[in-house]
Amino acid sequence: MLLMNLQRLSASSLGGRSLCRRLTTQPNTQHPESLKRQQRQTQTQHESPPYKGQSFDEVVELRKQYLTPNVTSYYKKPLLIHKGSGSQLFDQDKSYLDMFGGIVTVSVGHCHPKVNAALEEQLRTLWHTTNIYMHPKLHQYAEKLVAKMPGDLKNVYFVNSGSEANDLAMMIARLYTGNHDIISFRNAYHGASPYTMGLTAHSTWRYPLPGLNSGILHAMNPDPYTGIWGGKQCRDSPVQTTRSCDCQEGQCKATDMYYDQLEQLFKYSLPRGKVAGMFAESIQGVGGTVQYTKGYIKRAAELVRANGGLFISDEVQSGFGRTGEHYWGFEAHDIVPDIVTMAKGIGNGFPMGAVVTSRKVAEVLCQALHFNTFGGNPLACAVGMAVLDVIDEEELQKNSLDVGTYMLKGLERLRDKHDVIGDVRGKGLMIGVELVADKETRQHLSAPHFVDIWEMCKDMGVLFGRGGLNANVLRIKPPMCVNRTDADYALAVIDYCCDQYMKKQKRGSRR
């Protein structure tokens, strides 16, 4: 019934003009009535406040004059966001359903009252001391955070971002093992600092700097959808790719072949038996919510350790219950890493990150002085504790599994309906929708065509991220407080916008 309602267009409300044309040119377009009703349902608990700041044009001029020109914004007409509440964001004119969570950062909802209260209470008593003195929040939070970790991952070092966390993890792995070489995947993203840029294997995120790849090798990415091998039996997801494969239940032949390629890397490109470590996101984030073939990560971790290295799980995007089935993404791979890095959702938007490892590994930092001025400051620790409490009290991991699986199944139906949707993947509320020009060849949808759909979604009040090497993947990673009503509206908008895009393409082909 939901999908049928999307086709009911009111000729009088459209004024005789093409809705598709209006959607792509006017940010405040009038919606079909059925979508209007659904949008109102997503906004019932969120009051839209008046905007009293500088005008859009004034902000644009200030941005041009004072920010470096590489700082770019989403959308042809950028949003001027001034308030957030739960799953909603507000610009000067309207509200939006946020299905990207500030790039997978807002974990428990915009301006959550309990997190706000914890921060407000702390800022009235103590903002900052650094670790030259002890303050109680640092120690309380450390105990609370490592209680969520398995095995002997019981020592934590606090930093301010995911890039800092991965920087430190690289240094620890090299110090601990005495080896230099580190492996990451093609298509991986682990940060954009000068150190982590070498780990990141996207040409779009890399500057032509000397020494960037010093001691870093990129392994073939075991991607069941666009990789050399893989298919409909190869992914740990509620939704499988439609690509055919001859894997049997409980055996993934694609994993065997990708693992063989990893062994070749050890055989030909590394000193025998000497590697410092390997980095892996549990699910690739910036790369387009890419999941690996079944069993690959566990075998890779074993190979790394057999050659003297540490296995590092990057949980910057997949941690804190987002994948639904587990609190940490690496748990789905049946491993306990040697080092875990985390950020983003750890602070619900507050700048913080962490590196968690064992006491034995952590002791290598005692070889010299190492210090982070703001890491583990009282404000960040107060926020971090409140975030952990909210995730537990509001059962947001369970909600991620429930709403995320519901949405994945809905997206699967849309994939089967629309030729422009090539693949749907992910777990919990870490979801990717890959848009294609050709389903058979899996040729990616080019940027102008992707933007046509993406802008339409924004104009209808839903914000999605954009990812993948070819920037053709809708990244759906909302605050974990979203509900099925939110999911229904997001699905309805994707369905409607894809339908309008395909109609537009057919009209163009007839001309």
Short mmCIF file of C-alpha atoms in Angstrom, two decimals:
data_model
loop_
_atom_site.label_atom_id
_atom_site.label_comp_id
_atom_site.label_asym_id
_atom_site.label_seq_id
_atom_site.Cartn_x
_atom_site.Cartn_y
_atom_site.Cartn_z
CA MET A 1 0.00 0.00 0.00
CA LEU A 2 2.85 2.34 0.85
CA LEU A 3 4.50 1.95 -2.52
CA MET A 4 1.17 2.33 -4.32
CA ASN A 5 0.49 5.61 -2.55
CA LEU A 6 3.63 7.12 -4.01
CA GLN A 7 2.19 6.96 -7.50
CA ARG A 8 -0.86 9.07 -6.67
CA LEU A 9 0.01 12.52 -7.95
CA SER A 10 -2.36 15.46 -7.71
CA ALA A 11 -2.48 17.40 -10.99
CA SER A 12 -3.88 20.47 -9.27
CA SER A 13 -1.10 20.57 -6.65
CA LEU A 14 1.55 20.31 -9.38
CA GLY A 15 0.13 23.21 -11.32
CA GLY A 16 0.41 21.27 -14.57
CA ARG A 17 4.22 21.11 -14.37
CA SER A 18 6.58 18.18 -14.11
CA LEU A 19 7.12 17.19 -10.48
CA CYS A 20 10.56 15.86 -11.35
CA ARG A 21 11.57 19.19 -12.80
CA ARG A 22 10.30 21.04 -9.74
CA LEU A 23 12.03 18.65 -7.35
CA THR A 24 15.41 19.13 -8.97
CA THR A 25 15.19 22.90 -9.21
CA GLN A 26 13.23 24.04 -6.16
CA PRO A 27 14.39 23.12 -2.65
CA ASN A 28 10.94 23.68 -1.11
CA THR A 29 8.89 21.72 -3.61
CA GLN A 30 5.30 20.73 -2.92
CA HIS A 31 5.07 16.99 -2.30
CA PRO A 32 2.39 14.50 -3.26
CA GLU A 33 -0.12 14.40 -0.42
CA SER A 34 0.70 10.84 0.62
CA LEU A 35 4.35 11.75 1.13
CA LYS A 36 3.39 14.93 2.95
CA ARG A 37 1.42 12.91 5.48
CA GLN A 38 4.30 10.51 6.04
CA GLN A 39 6.73 13.38 6.48
CA ARG A 40 4.49 14.98 9.11
CA GLN A 41 4.50 11.69 11.04
CA THR A 42 8.31 11.80 11.24
CA GLN A 43 8.18 15.35 12.66
CA THR A 44 5.43 15.06 15.29
CA GLN A 45 7.82 15.13 18.27
CA HIS A 46 10.15 17.81 16.93
CA GLU A 47 9.26 21.50 17.04
CA SER A 48 10.70 23.54 14.19
CA PRO A 49 12.35 26.60 15.78
CA PRO A 50 12.61 29.98 14.05
CA TYR A 51 16.00 30.82 12.59
CA LYS A 52 17.46 34.12 13.82
CA GLY A 53 21.00 33.99 12.51
CA GLN A 54 22.73 35.47 9.50
CA SER A 55 21.10 35.06 6.13
CA PHE A 56 22.03 32.28 3.76
CA ASP A 57 23.73 34.72 1.39
CA GLU A 58 25.76 36.29 4.21
CA VAL A 59 27.01 32.90 5.36
CA VAL A 60 27.94 31.95 1.79
CA GLU A 61 30.02 35.11 1.45
CA LEU A 62 31.76 34.54 4.79
CA ARG A 63 32.51 30.97 3.76
CA LYS A 64 34.04 32.08 0.48
CA GLN A 65 36.12 34.77 2.16
CA TYR A 66 37.45 33.01 5.26
CA LEU A 67 37.37 29.23 4.84
CA THR A 68 39.92 27.39 2.74
CA PRO A 69 38.50 26.67 -0.72
CA ASN A 70 38.73 22.89 -0.30
CA VAL A 71 35.93 23.01 2.31
CA THR A 72 32.95 21.97 0.22
CA SER A 73 29.29 21.37 1.03
CA TYR A 74 26.75 18.79 0.00
CA TYR A 75 24.12 19.75 -2.56
CA LYS A 76 23.83 22.39 -5.27
CA LYS A 77 22.28 24.76 -2.75
CA PRO A 78 23.94 23.87 0.58
CA LEU A 79 21.86 23.55 3.73
CA LEU A 80 22.29 26.08 6.52
CA ILE A 81 21.60 23.84 9.52
CA HIS A 82 21.03 25.61 12.84
CA LYS A 83 19.33 23.00 15.07
CA GLY A 84 18.97 19.28 15.56
CA SER A 85 16.60 17.14 17.59
CA GLY A 86 16.52 13.35 17.62
CA SER A 87 16.52 12.27 13.99
CA GLN A 88 15.65 15.74 12.66
CA LEU A 89 17.76 18.63 11.38
CA PHE A 90 16.50 22.16 10.74
CA ASP A 91 17.68 24.77 8.30
CA GLN A 92 16.29 28.29 8.00
CA ASP A 93 13.21 27.11 6.09
CA LYS A 94 12.30 23.49 6.88
CA SER A 95 13.16 20.27 8.67
CA TYR A 96 14.87 17.16 7.34
CA LEU A 97 14.99 13.52 8.34
CA ASP A 98 18.69 12.93 8.96
CA MET A 99 19.63 9.52 7.60
CA PHE A 100 23.38 10.18 7.71
CA GLY A 101 23.91 11.23 11.34
CA GLY A 102 26.61 13.83 10.73
CA ILE A 103 28.69 11.27 8.80
CA VAL A 104 27.86 8.33 11.10
CA THR A 105 28.66 10.41 14.19
CA VAL A 106 25.35 11.21 15.87
CA SER A 107 24.72 7.88 17.56
CA VAL A 108 21.96 8.49 20.11
CA GLY A 109 20.19 11.44 18.46
CA HIS A 110 20.78 15.13 17.97
CA CYS A 111 20.88 17.07 21.25
CA HIS A 112 19.89 14.07 23.37
CA PRO A 113 18.65 15.51 26.70
CA LYS A 114 20.68 13.12 28.88
CA VAL A 115 23.90 13.77 26.98
CA ASN A 116 23.21 17.51 27.01
CA ALA A 117 22.60 17.42 30.76
CA ALA A 118 25.84 15.52 31.43
CA LEU A 119 27.83 18.05 29.41
CA GLU A 120 26.13 21.03 31.06
CA GLU A 121 26.76 19.68 34.55
CA GLN A 122 30.44 19.06 33.79
CA LEU A 123 31.12 22.42 32.16
CA ARG A 124 29.90 24.15 35.32
CA THR A 125 32.53 22.39 37.44
CA LEU A 126 35.66 21.62 35.36
CA TRP A 127 36.49 21.97 31.68
CA HIS A 128 40.11 21.00 31.43
CA THR A 129 43.20 19.91 33.33
CA THR A 130 45.01 17.50 30.93
CA ASN A 131 46.41 14.26 32.31
CA ILE A 132 49.15 15.94 34.35
CA TYR A 133 46.52 15.82 37.10
CA MET A 134 43.95 13.17 37.80
CA HIS A 135 40.27 13.90 37.44
CA PRO A 136 37.55 11.35 38.28
CA LYS A 137 35.65 11.38 34.97
CA LEU A 138 38.62 10.02 32.99
CA HIS A 139 38.95 6.96 35.20
CA GLN A 140 35.21 6.35 35.53
CA TYR A 141 34.78 6.51 31.78
CA ALA A 142 37.78 4.28 31.06
CA GLU A 143 36.32 1.58 33.33
CA LYS A 144 32.89 1.93 31.72
CA LEU A 145 34.20 1.82 28.15
CA VAL A 146 36.55 -1.16 28.47
CA ALA A 147 33.76 -3.12 30.18
CA LYS A 148 32.25 -3.25 26.68
CA MET A 149 35.38 -4.89 25.26
CA PRO A 150 36.14 -8.64 25.07
CA GLY A 151 39.27 -10.48 26.14
CA ASP A 152 42.22 -8.52 27.47
CA LEU A 153 41.34 -5.31 25.62
CA LYS A 154 41.32 -3.40 28.90
CA ASN A 155 43.66 -0.42 28.41
CA VAL A 156 42.48 2.75 26.71
CA TYR A 157 44.18 5.90 25.43
CA PHE A 158 41.86 8.81 24.62
CA VAL A 159 42.32 11.08 21.61
CA ASN A 160 40.16 13.56 19.70
CA SER A 161 39.28 11.91 16.39
CA GLY A 162 39.37 8.74 14.33
CA SER A 163 42.42 9.88 12.38
CA GLU A 164 44.30 10.43 15.64
CA ALA A 165 43.22 7.02 16.90
CA ASN A 166 44.49 5.28 13.76
CA ASP A 167 47.70 7.34 13.81
CA LEU A 168 48.41 6.08 17.30
CA ALA A 169 47.46 2.50 16.48
CA MET A 170 49.94 2.50 13.58
CA MET A 171 52.71 3.72 15.86
CA ILE A 172 51.88 1.18 18.58
CA ALA A 173 51.87 -1.72 16.10
CA ARG A 174 55.29 -0.73 14.75
CA LEU A 175 56.76 -0.20 18.19
CA TYR A 176 55.38 -3.44 19.62
CA THR A 177 56.37 -5.72 16.75
CA GLY A 178 59.60 -4.02 15.74
CA ASN A 179 58.35 -4.31 12.15
CA HIS A 180 57.46 -1.51 9.78
CA ASP A 181 55.07 -2.73 7.10
CA ILE A 182 51.32 -2.33 7.54
CA ILE A 183 48.51 -3.69 5.35
CA SER A 184 45.13 -2.14 4.64
CA PHE A 185 42.53 -2.80 1.95
CA ARG A 186 42.01 -1.12 -1.35
CA ASN A 187 38.86 0.98 -0.97
CA ALA A 188 39.58 1.47 2.76
CA TYR A 189 39.30 4.79 4.54
CA HIS A 190 41.16 5.23 7.84
CA GLY A 191 41.64 8.99 7.97
CA ALA A 192 43.11 11.92 6.08
CA SER A 193 46.02 12.95 8.29
CA PRO A 194 49.46 12.72 6.66
CA TYR A 195 50.06 9.42 8.50
CA THR A 196 46.70 7.71 7.92
CA MET A 197 46.38 8.96 4.34
CA GLY A 198 48.72 6.11 3.42
CA LEU A 199 46.26 3.60 4.88
CA THR A 200 43.38 5.20 2.97
CA ALA A 201 43.16 3.65 -0.49
CA HIS A 202 40.93 6.06 -2.38
CA SER A 203 42.62 8.24 -4.98
CA THR A 204 40.06 10.95 -4.25
CA TRP A 205 41.35 11.32 -0.68
CA ARG A 206 45.08 11.29 -1.39
CA TYR A 207 47.46 14.17 -2.07
CA PRO A 208 50.65 13.67 -4.16
CA LEU A 209 53.01 13.76 -1.20
CA PRO A 210 56.34 11.90 -0.95
CA GLY A 211 56.58 9.06 1.54
CA LEU A 212 52.82 8.66 1.83
CA ASN A 213 52.97 4.91 1.25
CA SER A 214 56.14 4.28 3.22
CA GLY A 215 55.70 0.79 4.62
CA ILE A 216 52.01 0.53 3.66
CA LEU A 217 50.59 -2.05 1.26
CA HIS A 218 47.02 -2.32 0.00
CA ALA A 219 45.50 -5.78 -0.28
CA MET A 220 42.83 -6.73 -2.79
CA ASN A 221 39.44 -5.82 -1.39
CA PRO A 222 37.25 -8.93 -0.86
CA ASP A 223 34.08 -7.26 -2.16
CA PRO A 224 31.32 -9.73 -3.16
CA TYR A 225 29.53 -7.20 -5.39
CA THR A 226 32.15 -5.32 -7.45
CA GLY A 227 35.20 -7.46 -6.72
CA ILE A 228 36.63 -10.09 -9.04
CA TRP A 229 34.95 -12.90 -7.09
CA GLY A 230 31.77 -13.12 -5.06
CA GLY A 231 28.04 -13.44 -5.28
CA LYS A 232 24.76 -14.18 -3.59
CA GLN A 233 26.16 -16.67 -1.03
CA CYS A 234 29.16 -14.63 0.07
CA ARG A 235 28.01 -11.82 2.37
CA ASP A 236 26.96 -11.70 6.02
CA SER A 237 23.95 -9.44 5.52
CA PRO A 238 20.15 -9.71 5.64
CA VAL A 239 20.30 -8.82 1.93
CA GLN A 240 22.53 -10.65 -0.53
CA THR A 241 23.78 -9.39 -3.86
CA THR A 242 21.96 -10.68 -6.96
CA ARG A 243 25.30 -11.58 -8.53
CA SER A 244 25.46 -15.32 -9.12
CA CYS A 245 28.11 -17.58 -7.61
CA ASP A 246 28.63 -21.30 -7.12
CA CYS A 247 29.47 -21.19 -3.41
CA GLN A 248 27.84 -23.82 -1.23
CA GLU A 249 26.23 -23.33 2.18
CA GLY A 250 29.00 -22.87 4.75
CA GLN A 251 31.74 -22.50 2.15
CA CYS A 252 32.68 -19.30 0.34
CA LYS A 253 34.94 -20.00 -2.63
CA ALA A 254 35.41 -16.28 -3.14
CA THR A 255 37.04 -16.04 0.31
CA ASP A 256 39.50 -18.76 -0.68
CA MET A 257 40.53 -16.81 -3.77
CA TYR A 258 40.78 -13.44 -2.02
CA TYR A 259 42.76 -15.05 0.79
CA ASP A 260 45.13 -16.53 -1.78
CA GLN A 261 45.76 -12.99 -3.03
CA LEU A 262 46.56 -11.87 0.52
CA GLU A 263 49.03 -14.73 0.87
CA GLN A 264 50.66 -13.61 -2.37
CA LEU A 265 51.14 -10.16 -0.84
CA PHE A 266 52.96 -11.72 2.11
CA LYS A 267 54.99 -13.92 -0.20
CA TYR A 268 56.18 -11.27 -2.64
CA SER A 269 55.89 -7.83 -1.01
CA LEU A 270 56.83 -8.27 2.66
CA PRO A 271 59.96 -9.34 4.53
CA ARG A 272 59.49 -12.99 5.39
CA GLY A 273 57.56 -13.31 8.65
CA LYS A 274 57.76 -9.60 9.40
CA VAL A 275 54.66 -7.41 9.33
CA ALA A 276 53.67 -4.76 11.87
CA GLY A 277 49.94 -5.13 11.44
CA MET A 278 46.82 -5.02 9.33
CA PHE A 279 43.97 -2.51 9.52
CA ALA A 280 40.39 -3.37 8.61
CA GLU A 281 37.09 -1.58 9.04
CA SER A 282 34.54 -4.14 10.12
CA ILE A 283 32.33 -2.78 7.33
CA GLN A 284 33.90 -0.22 5.02
CA GLY A 285 32.24 3.15 5.55
CA VAL A 286 33.46 5.84 3.17
CA GLY A 287 34.07 3.08 0.63
CA GLY A 288 30.31 2.58 0.31
CA THR A 289 29.26 0.23 3.14
CA VAL A 290 31.24 -2.62 1.60
CA GLN A 291 31.15 -5.97 3.41
CA TYR A 292 33.74 -8.66 2.96
CA THR A 293 33.28 -12.25 1.90
CA LYS A 294 32.36 -14.63 4.72
CA GLY A 295 35.22 -15.77 6.93
CA TYR A 296 37.87 -13.65 5.25
CA ILE A 297 38.66 -11.32 8.17
CA LYS A 298 39.19 -14.19 10.63
CA ARG A 299 41.62 -15.92 8.29
CA ALA A 300 43.40 -12.65 7.56
CA ALA A 301 43.87 -11.96 11.28
CA GLU A 302 45.38 -15.41 11.75
CA LEU A 303 47.79 -14.88 8.86
CA VAL A 304 48.89 -11.49 10.18
CA ARG A 305 49.60 -12.87 13.64
CA ALA A 306 51.47 -15.85 12.20
CA ASN A 307 53.80 -13.32 10.58
CA GLY A 308 54.47 -11.34 13.74
CA GLY A 309 51.86 -8.63 13.30
CA LEU A 310 48.89 -7.17 15.17
CA PHE A 311 45.35 -7.04 13.81
CA ILE A 312 43.70 -3.64 14.20
CA SER A 313 39.92 -3.23 13.92
CA ASP A 314 38.74 0.24 12.90
CA GLU A 315 35.37 0.66 14.66
CA VAL A 316 35.11 4.39 13.99
CA GLN A 317 31.88 3.91 12.04
CA SER A 318 30.71 0.39 12.88
CA GLY A 319 31.03 0.48 16.68
CA PHE A 320 28.69 1.21 19.60
CA GLY A 321 25.84 -1.07 18.52
CA ARG A 322 25.27 0.37 15.04
CA THR A 323 25.45 -3.00 13.27
CA GLY A 324 22.68 -4.33 15.53
CA GLU A 325 23.72 -7.92 16.12
CA HIS A 326 26.79 -6.92 18.12
CA TYR A 327 28.15 -3.96 20.04
CA TRP A 328 31.32 -3.99 17.92
CA GLY A 329 31.49 -4.79 14.22
CA PHE A 330 34.50 -7.09 14.64
CA GLU A 331 32.39 -9.50 16.72
CA ALA A 332 30.54 -10.51 13.55
CA HIS A 333 33.88 -11.70 12.16
CA ASP A 334 34.46 -13.96 15.19
CA ILE A 335 37.72 -12.30 16.20
CA VAL A 336 39.18 -10.39 19.12
CA PRO A 337 41.56 -7.81 17.64
CA ASP A 338 44.87 -6.78 19.16
CA ILE A 339 43.96 -3.09 18.89
CA VAL A 340 40.59 -1.38 18.41
CA THR A 341 40.19 2.22 17.27
CA MET A 342 36.98 4.20 17.73
CA ALA A 343 35.58 7.72 17.36
CA LYS A 344 32.49 9.37 15.80
CA GLY A 345 29.54 7.74 17.63
CA ILE A 346 31.59 7.54 20.81
CA GLY A 347 30.66 11.15 21.59
CA ASN A 348 27.43 11.69 19.62
CA GLY A 349 29.12 14.59 17.83
CA PHE A 350 31.50 15.69 20.59
CA PRO A 351 35.10 15.49 19.24
CA MET A 352 36.66 12.43 20.82
CA GLY A 353 38.18 9.07 19.98
CA ALA A 354 40.02 6.20 21.63
CA VAL A 355 42.51 3.39 21.13
CA VAL A 356 41.87 0.24 23.17
CA THR A 357 44.40 -2.56 23.49
CA SER A 358 45.92 -4.96 26.04
CA ARG A 359 48.25 -3.93 28.85
CA LYS A 360 51.09 -5.88 27.21
CA VAL A 361 50.77 -3.98 23.94
CA ALA A 362 50.10 -0.62 25.61
CA GLU A 363 53.34 -0.80 27.57
CA VAL A 364 55.38 0.01 24.45
CA LEU A 365 54.28 3.65 24.80
CA CYS A 366 56.40 3.83 27.97
CA GLN A 367 59.56 3.85 25.82
CA ALA A 368 59.23 7.63 25.47
CA LEU A 369 56.89 10.44 26.50
CA HIS A 370 53.61 10.48 24.66
CA PHE A 371 50.92 13.03 25.44
CA ASN A 372 47.59 14.27 24.09
CA THR A 373 46.56 17.62 25.51
CA PHE A 374 42.80 17.25 25.10
CA GLY A 375 42.43 13.45 25.06
CA GLY A 376 40.20 12.27 27.91
CA ASN A 377 39.28 15.78 29.04
CA PRO A 378 36.47 16.06 31.61
CA LEU A 379 33.88 17.33 29.11
CA ALA A 380 34.53 14.52 26.64
CA CYS A 381 34.46 11.85 29.35
CA ALA A 382 31.16 13.13 30.75
CA VAL A 383 29.65 12.99 27.27
CA GLY A 384 31.11 9.56 26.57
CA MET A 385 29.64 8.05 29.73
CA ALA A 386 26.21 9.52 28.97
CA VAL A 387 26.32 8.10 25.45
CA LEU A 388 27.08 4.60 26.76
CA ASP A 389 24.20 4.91 29.23
CA VAL A 390 21.72 6.03 26.57
CA ILE A 391 22.69 3.20 24.20
CA ASP A 392 21.95 0.71 26.98
CA GLU A 393 18.90 2.38 28.55
CA GLU A 394 17.12 3.01 25.25
CA GLU A 395 18.23 -0.33 23.75
CA LEU A 396 19.62 1.39 20.68
CA GLN A 397 21.65 -1.64 19.60
CA LYS A 398 18.40 -3.62 19.51
CA ASN A 399 16.70 -0.74 17.71
CA SER A 400 19.49 -0.70 15.13
CA LEU A 401 18.90 -4.38 14.44
CA ASP A 402 15.12 -4.01 14.28
CA VAL A 403 14.81 -0.81 12.24
CA GLY A 404 17.93 -1.54 10.19
CA THR A 405 16.77 -5.01 9.12
CA TYR A 406 13.30 -3.62 8.41
CA MET A 407 14.84 -0.97 6.20
CA LEU A 408 17.21 -3.39 4.46
CA LYS A 409 14.31 -5.63 3.52
CA GLY A 410 12.39 -2.63 2.23
CA LEU A 411 15.39 -1.55 0.18
CA GLU A 412 15.71 -5.08 -1.17
CA ARG A 413 12.19 -4.77 -2.58
CA LEU A 414 13.11 -1.43 -4.13
CA ARG A 415 16.23 -2.98 -5.67
CA ASP A 416 14.05 -5.60 -7.34
CA LYS A 417 11.70 -2.88 -8.57
CA HIS A 418 14.10 -0.24 -9.89
CA ASP A 419 16.78 -0.83 -12.52
CA VAL A 420 18.86 2.01 -11.09
CA ILE A 421 19.41 0.21 -7.75
CA GLY A 422 22.14 -2.37 -8.24
CA ASP A 423 22.92 -3.51 -4.70
CA VAL A 424 21.65 -3.16 -1.13
CA ARG A 425 23.93 -4.19 1.72
CA GLY A 426 24.85 -3.69 5.34
CA LYS A 427 23.80 -4.66 8.83
CA GLY A 428 21.76 -2.77 11.38
CA LEU A 429 21.81 0.94 10.68
CA MET A 430 24.96 0.81 8.56
CA ILE A 431 23.46 0.52 5.08
CA GLY A 432 24.59 1.16 1.52
CA VAL A 433 22.51 1.42 -1.65
CA GLU A 434 24.61 1.27 -4.81
CA LEU A 435 23.12 3.01 -7.82
CA VAL A 436 24.07 1.67 -11.24
CA ALA A 437 23.71 2.47 -14.91
CA ASP A 438 23.49 -1.22 -15.80
CA LYS A 439 22.49 -4.01 -13.43
CA GLU A 440 24.09 -6.78 -15.47
CA THR A 441 27.54 -5.20 -15.75
CA ARG A 442 27.27 -3.40 -12.38
CA GLN A 443 28.50 -0.23 -14.10
CA HIS A 444 28.25 2.61 -11.61
CA LEU A 445 25.78 5.44 -12.09
CA SER A 446 27.66 8.54 -13.19
CA ALA A 447 27.85 11.58 -10.92
CA PRO A 448 25.28 13.82 -12.69
CA HIS A 449 22.67 11.05 -12.65
CA PHE A 450 23.38 10.09 -9.04
CA VAL A 451 23.12 13.73 -8.00
CA ASP A 452 19.74 13.98 -9.74
CA ILE A 453 18.29 11.32 -7.41
CA TRP A 454 20.24 12.47 -4.34
CA GLU A 455 19.14 16.11 -4.69
CA MET A 456 15.55 14.98 -5.19
CA CYS A 457 15.69 13.09 -1.87
CA LYS A 458 17.01 16.18 -0.11
CA ASP A 459 14.32 18.39 -1.63
CA MET A 460 11.72 15.97 -0.27
CA GLY A 461 13.16 16.26 3.22
CA VAL A 462 15.50 13.26 3.60
CA LEU A 463 19.28 13.55 3.90
CA PHE A 464 21.47 10.66 2.77
CA GLY A 465 25.23 10.43 2.62
CA ARG A 466 27.24 9.72 -0.48
CA GLY A 467 30.11 7.26 -0.73
CA GLY A 468 32.06 4.70 -2.69
CA LEU A 469 35.07 5.26 -4.92
CA ASN A 470 32.72 6.38 -7.71
CA ALA A 471 30.48 8.32 -5.31
CA ASN A 472 27.45 6.31 -6.42
CA VAL A 473 26.36 4.80 -3.08
CA LEU A 474 23.66 6.21 -0.83
CA ARG A 475 25.10 5.96 2.68
CA ILE A 476 22.32 5.35 5.21
CA LYS A 477 23.72 5.64 8.74
CA PRO A 478 21.18 7.64 10.79
CA PRO A 479 21.07 8.32 14.52
CA MET A 480 20.28 4.98 16.13
CA CYS A 481 17.06 6.39 17.61
CA VAL A 482 15.24 6.37 14.24
CA ASN A 483 12.04 4.34 14.16
CA ARG A 484 10.03 2.46 11.57
CA THR A 485 8.01 5.55 10.73
CA ASP A 486 11.25 7.30 9.80
CA ALA A 487 12.33 4.25 7.82
CA ASP A 488 9.00 4.15 5.96
CA TYR A 489 9.36 7.75 4.92
CA ALA A 490 12.97 7.30 3.80
CA LEU A 491 11.96 4.22 1.79
CA ALA A 492 9.04 6.08 0.25
CA VAL A 493 11.27 8.93 -0.83
CA ILE A 494 13.89 6.63 -2.37
CA ASP A 495 11.14 4.73 -4.18
CA TYR A 496 9.52 7.89 -5.50
CA CYS A 497 12.79 9.56 -6.56
CA CYS A 498 14.06 6.45 -8.35
CA ASP A 499 10.72 6.15 -10.11
CA GLN A 500 10.86 9.79 -11.22
CA TYR A 501 14.46 9.38 -12.37
CA MET A 502 13.62 6.31 -14.48
CA LYS A 503 10.63 8.08 -16.03
CA LYS A 504 12.83 11.02 -16.88
CA GLN A 505 15.37 8.69 -18.51
CA LYS A 506 12.67 7.02 -20.59
CA ARG A 507 11.31 10.37 -21.73
CA GLY A 508 14.81 11.42 -22.73
CA SER A 509 15.42 8.20 -24.69
CA ARG A 510 12.21 8.78 -26.72
CA ARG A 511 13.27 12.24 -27.79
#
